[in-house]
Amino acid sequence: MNPQLRFDVLSLFPQTVEGFTRESIVGKAIERGLLDVHSRDLRDWAKGKHREADDRPFGGGAGMVLKPEPLFDAIEEISSPQTTVVYMAPDGERFTSELAKEFSKLQHVVLLSGHYEGIDQRVRDQIVHREVSIGDYVLTNGALAASVLIDSVARHVPGVLGDDQSLLGESFEDNLLGCPQYTRPEEFRGFKVPEVLLSGNHEAIARWRHEKRVEKTRRLRPDLKTITNQ
Ligand code: ADE
């Protein structure tokens, strides 16, 4: 089967992504041919005896900057007209569930992961299509951010979760947080499962779950634009 979505991750830490793709639901999706993830070492495109992919910043300052040549060479070699090049960066557009859904419909995504001070601005200006941040903090290993994005996008690729219902009602669907979940036993250390969940009344359960989601979202995430009158 032809995978629906292919990721190529370009970084200085290819093992970070390889470790994660061997395991979990993403690993299974790759085995089942639903998804393809290739982790590439940027140094493979670096020239010179020491294969340096980074250098000191012009103008001075701490840290290192990824050089433009290996990035341009790698992206040009890996890309096709169907490719979306995404640079993972703390100053990018905030990654959300909406963006995960949007990316799950793409054919080929090249994820560029920098480190420390980032990458030469000419790469961002000339060859990158989107810039994405996974949150307001800075990672030293950008391949971690790429792994987070792949994991979240993979869940939206049809077939990956097995059951298409699995996404229903989870956090950020309908701009609501998820509802409380319980499993057996019905009573644990004197704490009981809410009666309605044992009632078998599907309508009452759906209503209760929706109310809990709305209440929790109002309390914890009033910034989410919730439609409360459903
Ligand atoms: N690289 C370093 N920090 C990052 C962040 N917060 N999001 C995406 N990529 C990053």
Tab-separated table of C-alpha atoms and ligand atoms in Angstrom:
chain	number	residue	atom	x	y	z
A	1	MET	CA	0.000	0.000	0.000
A	2	ASN	CA	1.176	3.511	-0.805
A	3	PRO	CA	1.483	5.551	2.405
A	4	GLN	CA	-0.933	8.483	2.531
A	5	LEU	CA	1.603	10.770	4.123
A	6	ARG	CA	5.375	10.844	4.138
A	7	PHE	CA	7.591	12.790	6.547
A	8	ASP	CA	11.301	13.451	6.080
A	9	VAL	CA	12.912	14.925	9.177
A	10	LEU	CA	16.167	16.789	8.631
A	11	SER	CA	18.154	17.309	11.812
A	12	LEU	CA	21.433	16.827	13.614
A	13	PHE	CA	19.729	14.320	15.930
A	14	PRO	CA	18.277	11.645	13.614
A	15	GLN	CA	18.236	9.027	16.387
A	16	THR	CA	15.695	11.034	18.370
A	17	VAL	CA	13.103	10.487	15.653
A	18	GLU	CA	14.187	6.907	14.880
A	19	GLY	CA	13.680	5.858	18.509
A	20	PHE	CA	10.193	7.244	18.561
A	21	THR	CA	9.097	5.829	15.187
A	22	ARG	CA	10.045	2.319	16.283
A	23	GLU	CA	7.433	2.404	19.015
A	24	SER	CA	3.848	3.175	19.749
A	25	ILE	CA	0.920	3.885	17.469
A	26	VAL	CA	3.122	5.764	15.003
A	27	GLY	CA	5.398	2.706	14.700
A	28	LYS	CA	2.382	0.496	14.009
A	29	ALA	CA	1.026	2.950	11.425
A	30	ILE	CA	4.387	2.803	9.620
A	31	GLU	CA	4.352	-1.014	9.729
A	32	ARG	CA	0.832	-0.994	8.322
A	33	GLY	CA	1.922	1.275	5.467
A	34	LEU	CA	-0.315	4.201	6.445
A	35	LEU	CA	2.555	6.533	7.151
A	36	ASP	CA	6.197	6.846	6.172
A	37	VAL	CA	8.819	8.588	8.317
A	38	HIS	CA	12.444	9.031	7.252
A	39	SER	CA	14.897	10.571	9.652
A	40	ARG	CA	17.840	12.185	7.871
A	41	ASP	CA	21.176	13.362	9.220
A	42	LEU	CA	21.921	16.865	7.948
A	43	ARG	CA	25.635	16.073	8.080
A	44	ASP	CA	25.119	13.776	5.074
A	45	TRP	CA	24.784	16.961	3.008
A	46	ALA	CA	27.584	18.860	4.770
A	47	LYS	CA	30.834	19.280	2.851
A	48	GLY	CA	34.445	19.351	4.018
A	49	LYS	CA	36.590	17.024	6.070
A	50	HIS	CA	34.607	17.485	9.278
A	51	ARG	CA	31.160	17.642	7.685
A	52	GLU	CA	30.216	20.709	9.732
A	53	ALA	CA	26.551	21.602	9.263
A	54	ASP	CA	26.699	24.649	11.554
A	55	ASP	CA	28.901	27.689	12.067
A	56	ARG	CA	29.265	30.778	14.286
A	57	PRO	CA	26.776	33.626	13.732
A	58	PHE	CA	27.877	36.683	11.735
A	59	GLY	CA	27.889	39.739	13.999
A	60	GLY	CA	28.958	37.656	16.985
A	61	GLY	CA	26.939	36.128	19.769
A	62	ALA	CA	26.596	32.778	21.452
A	63	GLY	CA	25.673	29.461	19.874
A	64	MET	CA	25.832	28.070	16.393
A	65	VAL	CA	23.696	28.539	13.287
A	66	LEU	CA	22.868	25.843	10.731
A	67	LYS	CA	24.566	26.700	7.428
A	68	PRO	CA	22.481	27.339	4.309
A	69	GLU	CA	24.305	25.027	1.852
A	70	PRO	CA	23.523	21.617	3.420
A	71	LEU	CA	19.933	22.686	4.091
A	72	PHE	CA	19.314	23.875	0.522
A	73	ASP	CA	21.030	20.757	-0.928
A	74	ALA	CA	19.089	18.367	1.311
A	75	ILE	CA	15.709	19.990	0.739
A	76	GLU	CA	16.216	20.225	-3.021
A	77	GLU	CA	17.197	16.545	-3.165
A	78	ILE	CA	14.297	15.317	-1.022
A	79	SER	CA	11.535	17.600	-2.320
A	80	SER	CA	9.028	17.281	-5.124
A	81	PRO	CA	6.354	19.784	-6.239
A	82	GLN	CA	4.021	18.120	-3.675
A	83	THR	CA	6.338	18.834	-0.732
A	84	THR	CA	5.576	21.220	2.131
A	85	VAL	CA	8.737	22.358	3.927
A	86	VAL	CA	8.133	23.099	7.597
A	87	TYR	CA	10.699	24.657	9.907
A	88	MET	CA	10.218	23.782	13.573
A	89	ALA	CA	10.997	26.940	15.558
A	90	PRO	CA	9.928	28.555	18.827
A	91	ASP	CA	9.048	31.748	16.918
A	92	GLY	CA	6.802	29.926	14.429
A	93	GLU	CA	3.021	29.680	14.180
A	94	ARG	CA	1.553	27.873	17.201
A	95	PHE	CA	0.890	24.172	16.600
A	96	THR	CA	-2.725	23.246	17.316
A	97	SER	CA	-5.115	20.396	16.717
A	98	GLU	CA	-6.434	22.339	13.696
A	99	LEU	CA	-2.967	22.459	12.168
A	100	ALA	CA	-2.487	18.733	12.890
A	101	LYS	CA	-5.665	17.992	10.907
A	102	GLU	CA	-4.552	20.249	8.056
A	103	PHE	CA	-1.112	18.582	7.854
A	104	SER	CA	-2.671	15.096	7.903
A	105	LYS	CA	-4.125	15.841	4.448
A	106	LEU	CA	-0.725	16.605	2.896
A	107	GLN	CA	1.301	14.141	0.825
A	108	HIS	CA	4.859	14.959	1.802
A	109	VAL	CA	6.214	17.075	4.635
A	110	VAL	CA	9.882	17.895	5.173
A	111	LEU	CA	10.419	18.867	8.801
A	112	LEU	CA	13.491	20.952	9.422
A	113	SER	CA	14.741	20.824	12.983
A	114	GLY	CA	17.336	23.297	14.109
A	115	HIS	CA	19.255	23.499	17.309
A	116	TYR	CA	20.469	26.215	19.677
A	117	GLU	CA	20.430	29.536	17.816
A	118	GLY	CA	18.547	28.299	14.763
A	119	ILE	CA	19.203	28.316	11.052
A	120	ASP	CA	20.474	30.809	8.495
A	121	GLN	CA	17.641	33.253	7.749
A	122	ARG	CA	18.037	32.753	3.968
A	123	VAL	CA	16.723	29.213	4.374
A	124	ARG	CA	13.640	30.563	6.163
A	125	ASP	CA	13.148	33.279	3.557
A	126	GLN	CA	13.713	31.213	0.412
A	127	ILE	CA	12.842	27.570	0.864
A	128	VAL	CA	10.627	27.116	3.945
A	129	HIS	CA	6.816	27.170	3.432
A	130	ARG	CA	5.614	27.086	7.039
A	131	GLU	CA	7.170	27.746	10.442
A	132	VAL	CA	5.698	25.909	13.413
A	133	SER	CA	6.220	26.136	17.175
A	134	ILE	CA	4.994	23.450	19.582
A	135	GLY	CA	4.835	25.914	22.489
A	136	ASP	CA	6.322	28.920	24.223
A	137	TYR	CA	9.577	27.350	25.358
A	138	VAL	CA	12.891	26.584	23.692
A	139	LEU	CA	14.188	23.056	23.074
A	140	THR	CA	17.875	22.346	22.433
A	141	ASN	CA	16.880	19.388	20.228
A	142	GLY	CA	14.439	20.458	17.508
A	143	ALA	CA	13.954	16.810	16.489
A	144	LEU	CA	11.833	16.469	19.634
A	145	ALA	CA	9.472	19.122	18.272
A	146	ALA	CA	9.325	17.276	14.924
A	147	SER	CA	8.455	14.044	16.763
A	148	VAL	CA	5.631	15.774	18.634
A	149	LEU	CA	4.216	17.112	15.365
A	150	ILE	CA	4.417	13.715	13.624
A	151	ASP	CA	2.711	11.965	16.538
A	152	SER	CA	-0.140	14.437	16.619
A	153	VAL	CA	-0.601	14.567	12.828
A	154	ALA	CA	-0.492	10.751	12.528
A	155	ARG	CA	-3.565	10.428	14.761
A	156	HIS	CA	-5.577	12.253	12.092
A	157	VAL	CA	-4.466	10.038	9.184
A	158	PRO	CA	-7.434	7.768	8.366
A	159	GLY	CA	-6.955	4.271	9.782
A	160	VAL	CA	-4.102	5.107	12.179
A	161	LEU	CA	-6.222	4.978	15.333
A	162	GLY	CA	-8.055	1.938	14.031
A	163	ASP	CA	-11.438	3.267	15.052
A	164	ASP	CA	-12.604	6.493	13.399
A	165	GLN	CA	-14.636	7.229	16.521
A	166	SER	CA	-11.484	7.507	18.649
A	167	LEU	CA	-11.032	11.206	17.905
A	168	LEU	CA	-14.588	12.073	18.881
A	169	GLY	CA	-14.909	13.872	22.189
A	170	GLU	CA	-11.190	14.144	22.850
A	171	SER	CA	-9.582	17.391	23.914
A	172	PHE	CA	-9.646	20.201	21.311
A	173	GLU	CA	-12.302	18.507	19.187
A	174	ASP	CA	-15.109	21.112	18.878
A	175	ASN	CA	-12.849	23.526	20.782
A	176	LEU	CA	-13.599	21.710	24.021
A	177	LEU	CA	-11.421	19.834	26.473
A	178	GLY	CA	-12.103	16.128	26.968
A	179	CYS	CA	-14.543	14.729	29.542
A	180	PRO	CA	-13.638	12.690	32.642
A	181	GLN	CA	-13.250	8.950	31.947
A	182	TYR	CA	-13.741	6.021	34.316
A	183	THR	CA	-13.202	2.273	34.124
A	184	ARG	CA	-13.745	-0.649	36.497
A	185	PRO	CA	-14.110	-0.995	39.440
A	186	GLU	CA	-17.345	0.943	40.011
A	187	GLU	CA	-16.094	1.827	43.485
A	188	PHE	CA	-12.433	2.297	44.417
A	189	ARG	CA	-11.395	3.194	47.987
A	190	GLY	CA	-14.887	4.547	48.550
A	191	PHE	CA	-14.836	6.769	45.430
A	192	LYS	CA	-17.685	5.974	43.069
A	193	VAL	CA	-18.078	6.278	39.317
A	194	PRO	CA	-20.801	8.846	38.436
A	195	GLU	CA	-24.169	7.070	38.378
A	196	VAL	CA	-25.117	8.266	34.893
A	197	LEU	CA	-22.222	6.347	33.275
A	198	LEU	CA	-23.636	3.075	34.638
A	199	SER	CA	-27.205	3.872	33.575
A	200	GLY	CA	-27.010	2.553	30.007
A	201	ASN	CA	-28.932	5.681	28.936
A	202	HIS	CA	-26.855	6.828	25.952
A	203	GLU	CA	-28.598	10.162	25.598
A	204	ALA	CA	-28.093	11.015	29.271
A	205	ILE	CA	-24.448	9.924	29.046
A	206	ALA	CA	-23.830	12.092	25.954
A	207	ARG	CA	-25.474	15.082	27.697
A	208	TRP	CA	-23.421	14.555	30.886
A	209	ARG	CA	-20.178	14.266	28.903
A	210	HIS	CA	-20.904	17.423	26.933
A	211	GLU	CA	-21.743	19.357	30.119
A	212	LYS	CA	-18.510	18.202	31.763
A	213	ARG	CA	-16.513	19.235	28.700
A	214	VAL	CA	-18.085	22.697	28.635
A	215	GLU	CA	-17.647	23.196	32.386
A	216	LYS	CA	-14.002	22.075	32.307
A	217	THR	CA	-13.211	24.240	29.268
A	218	ARG	CA	-14.765	27.332	30.897
A	219	ARG	CA	-12.763	26.724	34.059
A	220	LEU	CA	-9.384	25.779	32.578
A	221	ARG	CA	-9.300	27.185	29.051
A	222	PRO	CA	-11.634	30.165	28.712
A	223	ASP	CA	-9.519	31.234	25.719
A	224	LEU	CA	-10.865	28.328	23.598
A	225	LYS	CA	-13.765	29.615	21.520
A	226	THR	CA	-16.316	27.166	22.763
A	227	ILE	CA	-19.801	26.779	21.337
A	228	THR	CA	-21.723	26.153	24.548
A	229	ASN	CA	-25.285	26.156	23.226
A	230	GLN	CA	-25.202	22.731	21.476
B	1	ADE	N1	12.813	24.166	18.409
B	1	ADE	C1	13.210	24.644	19.598
B	1	ADE	N2	12.169	25.013	20.343
B	1	ADE	C2	11.047	24.753	19.616
B	1	ADE	C3	9.650	24.926	19.835
B	1	ADE	N3	9.181	25.438	20.961
B	1	ADE	N4	8.809	24.551	18.859
B	1	ADE	C4	9.291	24.048	17.706
B	1	ADE	N5	10.577	23.873	17.438
B	1	ADE	C5	11.460	24.215	18.385
